[in-house]
Coordinates of C-alpha atoms and ligand atoms in Angstrom, one line a residue:
X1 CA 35.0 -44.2 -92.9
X2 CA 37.2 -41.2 -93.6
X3 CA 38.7 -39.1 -90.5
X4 CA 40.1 -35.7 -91.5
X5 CA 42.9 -34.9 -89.1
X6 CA 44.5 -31.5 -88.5
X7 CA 48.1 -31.8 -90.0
X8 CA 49.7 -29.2 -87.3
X9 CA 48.4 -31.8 -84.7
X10 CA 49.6 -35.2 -83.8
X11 CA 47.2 -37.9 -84.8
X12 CA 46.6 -39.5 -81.3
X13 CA 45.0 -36.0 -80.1
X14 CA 41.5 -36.1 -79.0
X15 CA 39.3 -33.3 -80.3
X16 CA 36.9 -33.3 -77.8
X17 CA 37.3 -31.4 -74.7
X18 CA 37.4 -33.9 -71.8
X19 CA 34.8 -33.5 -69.4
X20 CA 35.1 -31.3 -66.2
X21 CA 36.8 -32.5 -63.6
X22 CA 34.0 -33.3 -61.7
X23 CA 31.0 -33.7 -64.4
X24 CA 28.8 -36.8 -64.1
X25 CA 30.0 -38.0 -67.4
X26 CA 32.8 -39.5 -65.3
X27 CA 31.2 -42.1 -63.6
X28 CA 29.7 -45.4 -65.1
X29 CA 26.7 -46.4 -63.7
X30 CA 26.0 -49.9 -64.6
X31 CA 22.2 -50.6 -64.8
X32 CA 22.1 -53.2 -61.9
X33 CA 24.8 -54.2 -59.3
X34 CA 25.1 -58.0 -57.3
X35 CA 26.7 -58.4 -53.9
X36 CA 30.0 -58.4 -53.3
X37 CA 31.1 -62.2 -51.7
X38 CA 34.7 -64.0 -52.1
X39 CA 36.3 -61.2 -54.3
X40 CA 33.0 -61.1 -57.1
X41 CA 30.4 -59.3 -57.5
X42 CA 27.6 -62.5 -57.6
X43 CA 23.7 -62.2 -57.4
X44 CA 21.4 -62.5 -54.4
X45 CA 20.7 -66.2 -53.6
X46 CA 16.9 -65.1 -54.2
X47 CA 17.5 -62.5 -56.6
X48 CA 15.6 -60.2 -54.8
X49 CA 16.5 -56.2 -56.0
X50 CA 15.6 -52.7 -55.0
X51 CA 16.3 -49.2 -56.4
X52 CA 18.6 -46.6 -55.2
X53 CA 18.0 -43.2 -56.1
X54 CA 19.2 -39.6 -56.3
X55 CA 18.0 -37.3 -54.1
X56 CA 18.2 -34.4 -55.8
X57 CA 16.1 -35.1 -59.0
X58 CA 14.2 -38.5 -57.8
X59 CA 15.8 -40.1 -60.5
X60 CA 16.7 -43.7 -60.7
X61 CA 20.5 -44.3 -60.4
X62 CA 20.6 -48.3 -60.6
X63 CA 19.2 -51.3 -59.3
X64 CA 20.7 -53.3 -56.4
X65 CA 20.6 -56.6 -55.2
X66 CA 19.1 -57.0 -51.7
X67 CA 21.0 -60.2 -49.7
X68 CA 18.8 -62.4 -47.9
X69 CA 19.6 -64.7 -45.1
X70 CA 21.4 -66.8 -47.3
X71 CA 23.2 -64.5 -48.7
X72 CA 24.4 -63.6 -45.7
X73 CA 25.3 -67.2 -44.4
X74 CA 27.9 -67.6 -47.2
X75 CA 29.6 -63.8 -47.0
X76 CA 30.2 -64.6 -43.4
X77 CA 31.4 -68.1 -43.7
X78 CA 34.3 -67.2 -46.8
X79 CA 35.0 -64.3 -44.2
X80 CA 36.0 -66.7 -41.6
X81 CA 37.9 -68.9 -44.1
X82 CA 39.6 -65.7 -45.2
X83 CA 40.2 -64.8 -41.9
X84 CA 42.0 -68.2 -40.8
X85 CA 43.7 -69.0 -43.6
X86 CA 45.0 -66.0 -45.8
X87 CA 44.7 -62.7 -43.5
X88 CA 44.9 -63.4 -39.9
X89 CA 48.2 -65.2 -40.7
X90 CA 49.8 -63.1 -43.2
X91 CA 52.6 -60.9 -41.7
X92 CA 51.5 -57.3 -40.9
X93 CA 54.0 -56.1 -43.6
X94 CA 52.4 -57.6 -46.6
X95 CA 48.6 -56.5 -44.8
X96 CA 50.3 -53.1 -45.0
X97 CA 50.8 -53.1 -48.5
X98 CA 47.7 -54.2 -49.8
X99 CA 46.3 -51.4 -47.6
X100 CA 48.3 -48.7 -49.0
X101 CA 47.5 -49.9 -52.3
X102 CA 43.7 -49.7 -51.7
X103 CA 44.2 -46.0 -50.6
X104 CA 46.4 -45.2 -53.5
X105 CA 43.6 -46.3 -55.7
X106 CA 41.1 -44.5 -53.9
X107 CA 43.2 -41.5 -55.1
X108 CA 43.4 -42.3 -58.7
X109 CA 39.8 -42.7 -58.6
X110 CA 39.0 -39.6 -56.1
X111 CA 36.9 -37.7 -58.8
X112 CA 34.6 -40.8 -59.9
X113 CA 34.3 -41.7 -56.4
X114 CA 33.0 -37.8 -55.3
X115 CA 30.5 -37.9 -58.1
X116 CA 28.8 -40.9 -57.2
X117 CA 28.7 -39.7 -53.9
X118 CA 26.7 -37.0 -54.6
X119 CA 24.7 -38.7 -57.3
X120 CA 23.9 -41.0 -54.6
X121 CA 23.9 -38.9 -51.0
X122 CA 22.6 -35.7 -52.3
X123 CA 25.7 -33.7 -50.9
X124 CA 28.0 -30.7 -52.1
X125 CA 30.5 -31.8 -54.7
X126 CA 32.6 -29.8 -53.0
X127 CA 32.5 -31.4 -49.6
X128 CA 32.5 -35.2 -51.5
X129 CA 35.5 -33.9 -53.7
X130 CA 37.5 -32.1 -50.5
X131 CA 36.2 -34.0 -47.4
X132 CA 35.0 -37.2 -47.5
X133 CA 36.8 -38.3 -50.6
X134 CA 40.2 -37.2 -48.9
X135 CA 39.5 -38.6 -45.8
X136 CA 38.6 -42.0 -46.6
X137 CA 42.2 -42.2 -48.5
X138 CA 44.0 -41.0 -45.4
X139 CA 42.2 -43.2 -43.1
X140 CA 43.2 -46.2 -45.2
X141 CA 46.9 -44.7 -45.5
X142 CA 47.0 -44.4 -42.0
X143 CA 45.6 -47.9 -40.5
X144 CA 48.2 -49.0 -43.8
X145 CA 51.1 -47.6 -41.2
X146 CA 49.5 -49.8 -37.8
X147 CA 49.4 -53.0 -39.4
X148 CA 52.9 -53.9 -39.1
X149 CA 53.7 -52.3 -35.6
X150 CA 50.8 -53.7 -33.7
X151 CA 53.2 -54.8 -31.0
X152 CA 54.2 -51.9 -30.3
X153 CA 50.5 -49.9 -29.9
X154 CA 50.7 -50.4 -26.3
X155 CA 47.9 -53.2 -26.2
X156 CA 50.6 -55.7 -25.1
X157 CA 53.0 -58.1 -26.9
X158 CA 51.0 -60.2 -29.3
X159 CA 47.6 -58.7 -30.0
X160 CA 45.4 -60.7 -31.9
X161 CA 42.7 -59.9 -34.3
X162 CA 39.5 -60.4 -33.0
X163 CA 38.2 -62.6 -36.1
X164 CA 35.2 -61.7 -38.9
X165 CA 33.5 -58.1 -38.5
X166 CA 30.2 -57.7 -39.5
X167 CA 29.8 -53.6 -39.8
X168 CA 26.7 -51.6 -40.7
X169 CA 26.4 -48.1 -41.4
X170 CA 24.7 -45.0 -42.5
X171 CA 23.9 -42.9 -45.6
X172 CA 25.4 -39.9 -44.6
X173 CA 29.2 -40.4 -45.1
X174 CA 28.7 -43.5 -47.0
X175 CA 32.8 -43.8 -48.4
X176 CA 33.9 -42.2 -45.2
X177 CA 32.2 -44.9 -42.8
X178 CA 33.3 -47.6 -45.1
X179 CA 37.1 -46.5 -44.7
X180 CA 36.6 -46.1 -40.7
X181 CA 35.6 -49.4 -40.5
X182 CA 37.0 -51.7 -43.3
X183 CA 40.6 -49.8 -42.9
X184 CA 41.5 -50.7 -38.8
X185 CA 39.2 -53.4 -38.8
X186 CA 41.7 -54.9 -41.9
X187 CA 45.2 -53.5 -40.5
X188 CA 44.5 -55.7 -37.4
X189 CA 44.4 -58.6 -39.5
X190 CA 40.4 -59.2 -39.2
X191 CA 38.0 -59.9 -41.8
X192 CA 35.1 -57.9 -42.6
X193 CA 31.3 -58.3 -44.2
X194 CA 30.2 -54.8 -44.3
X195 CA 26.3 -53.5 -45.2
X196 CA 25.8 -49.8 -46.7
X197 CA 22.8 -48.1 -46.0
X198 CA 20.1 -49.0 -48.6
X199 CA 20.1 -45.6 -50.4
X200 CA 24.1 -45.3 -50.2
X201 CA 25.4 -48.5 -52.0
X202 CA 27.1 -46.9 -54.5
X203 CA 30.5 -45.7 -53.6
X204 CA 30.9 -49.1 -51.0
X205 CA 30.5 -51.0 -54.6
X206 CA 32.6 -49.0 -55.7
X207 CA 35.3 -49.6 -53.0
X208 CA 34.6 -53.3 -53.4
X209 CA 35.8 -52.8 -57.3
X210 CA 38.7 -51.0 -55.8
X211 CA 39.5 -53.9 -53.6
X212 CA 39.2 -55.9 -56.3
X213 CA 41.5 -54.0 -58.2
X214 CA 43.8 -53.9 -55.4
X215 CA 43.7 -57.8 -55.4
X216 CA 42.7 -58.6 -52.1
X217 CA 42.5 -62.4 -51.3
X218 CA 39.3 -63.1 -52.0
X219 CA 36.6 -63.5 -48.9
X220 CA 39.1 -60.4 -46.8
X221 CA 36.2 -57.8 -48.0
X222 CA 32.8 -58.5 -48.4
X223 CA 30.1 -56.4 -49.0
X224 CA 26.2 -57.2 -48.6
X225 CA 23.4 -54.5 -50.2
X226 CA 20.2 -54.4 -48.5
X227 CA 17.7 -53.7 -46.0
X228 CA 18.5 -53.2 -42.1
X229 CA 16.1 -55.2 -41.2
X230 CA 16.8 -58.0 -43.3
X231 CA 20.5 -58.0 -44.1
X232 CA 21.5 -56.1 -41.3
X233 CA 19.9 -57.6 -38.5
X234 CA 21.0 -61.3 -40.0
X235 CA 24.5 -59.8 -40.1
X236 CA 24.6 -58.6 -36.6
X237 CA 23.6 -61.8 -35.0
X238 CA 25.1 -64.4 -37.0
X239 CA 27.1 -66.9 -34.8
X240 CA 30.1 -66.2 -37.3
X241 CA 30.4 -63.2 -36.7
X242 CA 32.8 -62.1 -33.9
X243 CA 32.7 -58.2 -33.6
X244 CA 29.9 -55.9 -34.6
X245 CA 30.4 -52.1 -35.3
X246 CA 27.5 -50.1 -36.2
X247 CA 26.7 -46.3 -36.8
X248 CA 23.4 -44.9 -37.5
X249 CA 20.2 -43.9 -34.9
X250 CA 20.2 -44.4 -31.4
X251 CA 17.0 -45.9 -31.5
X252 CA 18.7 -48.9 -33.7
X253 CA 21.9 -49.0 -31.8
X254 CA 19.8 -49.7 -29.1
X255 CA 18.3 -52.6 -30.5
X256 CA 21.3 -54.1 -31.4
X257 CA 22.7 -54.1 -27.8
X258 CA 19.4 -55.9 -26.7
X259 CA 19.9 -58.6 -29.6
X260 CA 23.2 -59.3 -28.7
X261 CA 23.2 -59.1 -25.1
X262 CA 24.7 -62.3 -23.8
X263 CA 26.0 -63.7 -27.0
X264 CA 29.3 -62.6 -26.2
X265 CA 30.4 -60.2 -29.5
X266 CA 32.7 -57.6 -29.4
X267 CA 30.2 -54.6 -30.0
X268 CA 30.9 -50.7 -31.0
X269 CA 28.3 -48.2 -31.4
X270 CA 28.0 -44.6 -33.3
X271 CA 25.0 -43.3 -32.6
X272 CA 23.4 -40.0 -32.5
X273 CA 24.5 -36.7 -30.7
X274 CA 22.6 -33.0 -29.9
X275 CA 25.8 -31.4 -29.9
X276 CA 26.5 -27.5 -28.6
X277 CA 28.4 -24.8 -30.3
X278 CA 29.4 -22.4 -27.5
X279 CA 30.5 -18.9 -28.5
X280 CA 31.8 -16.7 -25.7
X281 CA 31.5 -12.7 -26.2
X282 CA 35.5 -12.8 -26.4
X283 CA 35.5 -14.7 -29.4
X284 CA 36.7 -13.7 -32.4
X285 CA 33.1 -13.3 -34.4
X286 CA 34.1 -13.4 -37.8
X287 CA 35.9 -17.0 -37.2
X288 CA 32.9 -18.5 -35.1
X289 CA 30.2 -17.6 -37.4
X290 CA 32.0 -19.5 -40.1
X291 CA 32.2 -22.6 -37.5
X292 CA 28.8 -22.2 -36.8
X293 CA 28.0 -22.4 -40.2
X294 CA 29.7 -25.2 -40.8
X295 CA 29.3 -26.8 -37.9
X296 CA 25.6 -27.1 -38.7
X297 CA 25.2 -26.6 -42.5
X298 CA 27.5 -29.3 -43.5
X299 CA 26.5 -31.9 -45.1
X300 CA 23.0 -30.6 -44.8
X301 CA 23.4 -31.5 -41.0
X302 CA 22.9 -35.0 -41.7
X303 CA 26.1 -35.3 -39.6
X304 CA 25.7 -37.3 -35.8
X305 CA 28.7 -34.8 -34.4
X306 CA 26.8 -31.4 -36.1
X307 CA 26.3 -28.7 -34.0
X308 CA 23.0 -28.5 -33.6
X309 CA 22.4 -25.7 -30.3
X310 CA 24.0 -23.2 -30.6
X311 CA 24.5 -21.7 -27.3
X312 CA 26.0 -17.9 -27.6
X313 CA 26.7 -15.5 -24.1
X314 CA 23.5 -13.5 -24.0
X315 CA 25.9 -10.0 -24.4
X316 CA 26.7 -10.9 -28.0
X317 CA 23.5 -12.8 -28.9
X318 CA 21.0 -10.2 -31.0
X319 CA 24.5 -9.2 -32.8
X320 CA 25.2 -12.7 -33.7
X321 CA 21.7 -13.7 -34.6
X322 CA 21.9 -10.8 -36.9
X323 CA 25.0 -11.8 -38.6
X324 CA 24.0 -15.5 -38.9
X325 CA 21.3 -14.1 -40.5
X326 CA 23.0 -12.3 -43.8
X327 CA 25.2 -15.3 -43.7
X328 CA 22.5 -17.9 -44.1
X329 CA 21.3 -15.6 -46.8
X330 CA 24.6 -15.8 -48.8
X331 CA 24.2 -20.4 -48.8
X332 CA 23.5 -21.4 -52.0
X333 CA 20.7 -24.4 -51.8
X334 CA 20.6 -26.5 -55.2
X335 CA 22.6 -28.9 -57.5
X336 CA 24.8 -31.1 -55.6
X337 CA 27.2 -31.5 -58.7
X338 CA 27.6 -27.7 -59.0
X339 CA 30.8 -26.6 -57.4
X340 CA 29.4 -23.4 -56.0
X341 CA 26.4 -25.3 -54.0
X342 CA 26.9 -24.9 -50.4
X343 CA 23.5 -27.3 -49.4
X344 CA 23.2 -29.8 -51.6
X345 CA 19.3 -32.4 -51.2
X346 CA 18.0 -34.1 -48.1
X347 CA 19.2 -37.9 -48.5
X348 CA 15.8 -38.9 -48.3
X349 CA 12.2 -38.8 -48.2
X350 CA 11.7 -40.3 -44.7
X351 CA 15.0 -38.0 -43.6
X352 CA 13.0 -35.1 -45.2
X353 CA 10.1 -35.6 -43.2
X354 CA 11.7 -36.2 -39.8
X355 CA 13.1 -32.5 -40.4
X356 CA 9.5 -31.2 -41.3
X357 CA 7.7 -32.7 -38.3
X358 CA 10.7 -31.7 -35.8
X359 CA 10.9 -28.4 -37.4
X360 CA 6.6 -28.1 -37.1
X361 CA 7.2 -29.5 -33.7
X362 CA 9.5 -26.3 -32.6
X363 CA 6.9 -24.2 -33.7
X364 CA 4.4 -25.5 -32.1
X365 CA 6.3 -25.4 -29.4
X366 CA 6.8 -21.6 -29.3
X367 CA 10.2 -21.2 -31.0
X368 CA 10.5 -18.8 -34.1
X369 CA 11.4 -19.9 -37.2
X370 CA 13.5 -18.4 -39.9
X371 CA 14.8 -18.7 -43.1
X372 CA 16.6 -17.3 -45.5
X373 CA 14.2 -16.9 -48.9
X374 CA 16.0 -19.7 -51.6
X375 CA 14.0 -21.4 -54.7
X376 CA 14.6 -24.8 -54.0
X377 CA 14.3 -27.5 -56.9
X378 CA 11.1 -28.5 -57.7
X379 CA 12.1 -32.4 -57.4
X380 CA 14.1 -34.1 -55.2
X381 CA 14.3 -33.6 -51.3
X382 CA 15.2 -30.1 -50.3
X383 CA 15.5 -28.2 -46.7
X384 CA 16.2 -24.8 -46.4
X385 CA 18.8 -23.2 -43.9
X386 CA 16.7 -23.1 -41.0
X387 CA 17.4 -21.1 -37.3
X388 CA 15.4 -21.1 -34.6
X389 CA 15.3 -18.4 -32.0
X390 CA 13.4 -18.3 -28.7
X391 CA 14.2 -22.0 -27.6
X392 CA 13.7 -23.3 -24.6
X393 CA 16.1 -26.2 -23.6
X394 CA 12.8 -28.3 -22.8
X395 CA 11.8 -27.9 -25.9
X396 CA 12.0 -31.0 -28.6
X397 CA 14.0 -29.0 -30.9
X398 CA 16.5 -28.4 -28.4
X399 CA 16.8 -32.1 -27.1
X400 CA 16.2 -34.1 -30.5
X401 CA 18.5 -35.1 -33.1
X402 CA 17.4 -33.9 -36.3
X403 CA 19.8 -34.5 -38.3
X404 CA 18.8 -31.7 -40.7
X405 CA 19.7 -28.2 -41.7
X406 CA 18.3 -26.6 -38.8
X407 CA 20.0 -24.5 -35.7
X408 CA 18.8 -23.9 -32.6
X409 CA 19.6 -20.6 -30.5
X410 CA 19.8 -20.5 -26.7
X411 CA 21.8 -18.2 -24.8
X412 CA 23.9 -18.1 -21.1
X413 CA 25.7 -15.5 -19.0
X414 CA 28.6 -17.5 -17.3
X415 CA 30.9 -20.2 -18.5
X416 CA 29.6 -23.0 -16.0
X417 CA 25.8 -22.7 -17.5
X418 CA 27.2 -23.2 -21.0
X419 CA 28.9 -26.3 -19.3
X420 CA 25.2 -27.2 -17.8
X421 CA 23.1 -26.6 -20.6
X422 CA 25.6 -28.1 -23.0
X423 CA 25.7 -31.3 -20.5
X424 CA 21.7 -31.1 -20.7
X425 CA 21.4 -33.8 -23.3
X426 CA 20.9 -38.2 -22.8
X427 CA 23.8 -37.5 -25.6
X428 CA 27.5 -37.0 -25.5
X429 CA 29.3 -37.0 -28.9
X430 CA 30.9 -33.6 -29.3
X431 CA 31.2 -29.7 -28.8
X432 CA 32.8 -26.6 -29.5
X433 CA 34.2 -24.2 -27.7
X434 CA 34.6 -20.8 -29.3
X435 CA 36.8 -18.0 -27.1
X436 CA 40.4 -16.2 -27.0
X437 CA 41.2 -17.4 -23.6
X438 CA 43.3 -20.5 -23.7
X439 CA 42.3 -20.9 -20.0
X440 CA 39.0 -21.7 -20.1
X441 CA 38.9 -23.8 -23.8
X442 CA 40.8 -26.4 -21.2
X443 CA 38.5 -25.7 -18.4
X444 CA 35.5 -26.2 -21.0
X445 CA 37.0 -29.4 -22.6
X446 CA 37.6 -30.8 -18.8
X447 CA 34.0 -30.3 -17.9
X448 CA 32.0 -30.8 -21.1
X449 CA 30.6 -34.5 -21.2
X450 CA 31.7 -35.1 -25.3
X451 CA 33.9 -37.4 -26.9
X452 CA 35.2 -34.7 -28.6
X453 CA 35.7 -31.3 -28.1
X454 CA 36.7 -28.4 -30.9
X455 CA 38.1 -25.4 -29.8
X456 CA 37.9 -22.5 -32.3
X457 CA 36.9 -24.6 -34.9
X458 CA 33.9 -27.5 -35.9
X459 CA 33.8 -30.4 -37.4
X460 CA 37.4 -31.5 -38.0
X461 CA 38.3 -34.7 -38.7
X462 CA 41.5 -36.7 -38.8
X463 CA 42.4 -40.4 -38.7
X464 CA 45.1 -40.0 -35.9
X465 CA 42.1 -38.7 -33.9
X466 CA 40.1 -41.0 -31.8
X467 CA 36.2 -40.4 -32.3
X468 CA 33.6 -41.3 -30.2
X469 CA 30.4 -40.3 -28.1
X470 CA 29.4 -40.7 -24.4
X471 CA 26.4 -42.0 -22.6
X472 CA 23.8 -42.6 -25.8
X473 CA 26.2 -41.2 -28.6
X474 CA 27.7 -44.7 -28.1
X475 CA 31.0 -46.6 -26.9
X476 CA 34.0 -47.6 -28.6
X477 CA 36.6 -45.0 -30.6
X478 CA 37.1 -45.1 -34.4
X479 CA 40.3 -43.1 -35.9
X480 CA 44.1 -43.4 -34.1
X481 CA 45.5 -46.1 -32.2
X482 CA 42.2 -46.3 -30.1
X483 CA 40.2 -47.5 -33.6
X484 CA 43.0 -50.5 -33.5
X485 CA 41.8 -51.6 -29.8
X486 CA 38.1 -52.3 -31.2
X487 CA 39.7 -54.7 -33.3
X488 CA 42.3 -56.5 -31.3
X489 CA 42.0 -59.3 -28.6
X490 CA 44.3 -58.0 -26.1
Ligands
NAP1 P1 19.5 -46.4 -39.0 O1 18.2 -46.9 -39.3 O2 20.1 -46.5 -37.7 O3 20.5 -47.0 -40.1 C1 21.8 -47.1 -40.0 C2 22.2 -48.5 -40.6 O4 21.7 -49.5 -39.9 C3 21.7 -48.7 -42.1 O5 22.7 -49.4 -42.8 C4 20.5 -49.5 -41.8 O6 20.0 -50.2 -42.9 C5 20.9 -50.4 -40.7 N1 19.9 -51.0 -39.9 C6 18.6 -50.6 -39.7 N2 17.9 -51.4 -38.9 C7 18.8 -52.4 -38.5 C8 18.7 -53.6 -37.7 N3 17.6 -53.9 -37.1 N4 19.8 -54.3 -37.6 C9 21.0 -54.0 -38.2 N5 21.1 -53.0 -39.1 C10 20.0 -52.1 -39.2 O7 19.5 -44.8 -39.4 P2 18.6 -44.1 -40.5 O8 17.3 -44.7 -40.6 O9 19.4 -44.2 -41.7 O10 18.6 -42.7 -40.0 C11 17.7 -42.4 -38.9 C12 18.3 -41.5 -37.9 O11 19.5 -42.0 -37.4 C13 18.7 -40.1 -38.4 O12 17.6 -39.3 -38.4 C14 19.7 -39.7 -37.5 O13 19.2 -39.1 -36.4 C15 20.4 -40.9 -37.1 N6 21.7 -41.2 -37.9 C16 22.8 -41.1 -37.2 C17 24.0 -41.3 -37.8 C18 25.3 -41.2 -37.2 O14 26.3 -41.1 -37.9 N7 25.4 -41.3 -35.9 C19 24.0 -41.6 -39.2 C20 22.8 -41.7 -39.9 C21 21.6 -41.5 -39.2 P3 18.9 -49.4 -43.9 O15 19.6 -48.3 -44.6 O16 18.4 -50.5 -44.8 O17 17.8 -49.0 -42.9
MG2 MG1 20.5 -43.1 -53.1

């Protein structure tokens, strides 16, 4: 065949512009995907498959393997050979560096890796891309830095790992959650069988290429597709398996505890939270009704530490009804690859109509609901920016996780009934605290029951932070040197 070349031009040039930076054309789906076991990616014992989909058009992204019991029985027993014989044993130095390489990669591939995140979650490119990508590099970077200085985190003279971690978590961070698990749980010298969320397998798959790549002893890693119920619950309780850490619902974190009461596992949960966003008429406005924004329209509010009740002093509260207002009507709703959406799709159907009956709910229940007008897509699963005015703190809306894209409003006149109403919750995973007067952000952050408290600002994460809830948000910390001591045998 005969090419015709430009003769001002070198011959290697490609003529073809190269596709966006972030255009879907820069991921490779493969049609079907197996489970990750002993460093390869191997079918299901009973070949047994599902679907996983994106949320934002309904269409079919690939086909993934769903492990069975057996399946589960062989990831956890090469995880205890790996654990005894290559990684438990191998100095902390030479852990380190096949850490750092693993975030390193994670770089190189940072643009594929936010694409299929949103193919696959439904969220803003720009939040894959910017947050979670990001983050899941520096969380392996940073547990990198632990693993040869273990001695000296202040757990004692020879801390040992705890042995073979069987993780589960959710679909709303999907990358981000498999970095806070895999990266201390791996600096501490334990192995780990980890199972995404059924409709977020992607980007762990992904990772587990990129451990591959990174040339992990085979067995260190191990990652198991599939339903809760199935893979997850086989996981959790399997007599090889020394140290469960979960995130998701209360209601399943709850379960687990029951399961495993009495069989002696090292167990961390991440559950749910109701948090409150509390702006005090001294604030500076134009500050907190970005936080509040984000605090509650990221990531759709599919986030456990979103704040969800807002709780405003009643002198500035029509004014910043009113200004949330014009604000919610500048959020862009639509295309999760578009670099200019600010919500991106619901991550599911069942999510989507958990939101609609809470939402309905809070109607019911008095409440008044608006929203912003916005055309949302005609497939897919879409919520609107919701707010909620007239809420009672009885009121479901104002107790319940919903783990949407909605806000609820209450008001208070003095700084120890923010403390109370914000206390008024079963939960305890974070709040913010919105005001000039350095005095009382401490006073606040001594008296609010949260794991985590923001002052003038929401939803900031960093992995030399410990994270973690209170009372039915969960125990344990993820993040700093606390995220080591779930680990560790001390
Ligand atoms: P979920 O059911 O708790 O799921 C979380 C993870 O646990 C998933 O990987 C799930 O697998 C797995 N799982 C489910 N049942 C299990 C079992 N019996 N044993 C072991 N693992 C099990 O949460 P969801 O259904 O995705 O979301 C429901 C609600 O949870 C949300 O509305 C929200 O309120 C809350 N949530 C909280 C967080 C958080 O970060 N704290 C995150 C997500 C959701 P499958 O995917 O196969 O079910
Ligand atoms: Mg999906």
């Amino acid at each position: 065949m005969s090419k015709t070349y430009r003769t001002d031009q070198p011959e290697h040039v490609v003529w073809e512009y190269s596709p966006a930076p972030e255009s879907r054309s820069i991921v490779h789906l493969q049609s079907s995907y197996g489970l990750f076991i002993g460093g390869a990616f191997v079918e299901p014992v009973d070949g047994d498959s599902y679907r996983t989909e994106n949320p934002a058009t309904e269409e079919v992204l690939a086909e993934i393997a769903a492990a069975g019991l057996r399946d589960v029985d062989r990831a956890v027993e090469v995880a205890g050979r790996a654990q005894k014989t290559v990684w438990g044993p191998m100095a902390g130095a030479e852990r380190a560096k096949y850490l750092f390489r693993i975030a390193r990669i994670i770089q190189e591939r940072s643009r594929e890796l936010a694409v299929l995140e949103s193919l696959d979650n439904g969220k803003p490119i720009r939040e894959s891309r910017d947050v979670d990508v990001p983050l899941a590099a520096a969380h392996f970077f940073y547990y990198a830095g632990w693993a040869d200085k273990l001695e000296h985190a202040g757990f004692g003279p020879n801390p040992a790992p705890i042995g073979v971690a069987g993780q589960v978590i959710p679909w709303n961070f999907p990358l981000m959650m498999a970095a806070w698990k895999l990266a201390p749980a791996l600096a501490a010298g334990n192995t780990c069988v980890l199972k995404p969320a059924t409709t977020t397998p992607l980007t762990a798959l992904l990772l587990a290429e990129i451990i591959q790549q990174a040339d992990l002893p085979p067995g260190v890693v191990n990652v198991l597709t599939g339903a809760g119920s199935v893979a997850g619950a086989a996981l959790v309780a399997h007599p090889g398996i020394d140290k469960v850490a979960f995130t998701g619902s209360t209601e399943v974190g709850k379960d687990l505890q029951r399961a495993l009461a009495g069989k002696g596992k090292h167990l961390t949960l991440e559950l749910g939270g109701k948090a409150a966003n509390i702006v005090f008429e001294d604030a500076a406005l134009d500050q907190a009704i970005e936080g509040i924004v984000n605090g509650i329209f990221f990531n759709q509010g599919e986030v456990c530490c979103a704040g969800s009740r807002l709780l405003v002093q009643e002198s500035i509260a029509d004014t910043v009804v009113e200004r949330l207002k014009s604000r919610l009507s500048t959020l862009r709703v639509g295309d999760p690859l578009d670099k200019n959406t600010d919500l991106g799709a619901i991550n599911n159907a069942d999510q989507l109509e958990k939101i609609r009956s809470l939402v309905e709910e809070g109607e019911a229940e008095g409440a008044v609901r608006w929203s912003p007008s916005c055309a949302l897509p005609a497939h897919g699963y879409w919520f609107p920016p919701t707010l909620f005015t007239n809420v009672s703190p009885s009121q479901s809306i104002a107790r319940e996780e919903i783990f949407g894209p909605v806000l609820s409003v209450l008001t208070f006149r003095t700084p120890e009934e923010a403390v109370a109403k914000a206390n008024n919750t079963t939960y305890g995973l974070s709040a913010g605290v919105w005001t000039e007067k350095g005095s009382r952000i401490l006073w606040m952050a001594q008296h609010l029951r949260a794991g985590v408290v923001w002052a003038n600002t929401f939803n900031r994460f960093d992995p030399t932070s410990p994270f973690g809830g209170y009372r039915e948000s969960g125990f344990g910390r993820e993040g700093g040197r606390h995220g080591l001591a779930a680990y560790l045998d001390v």
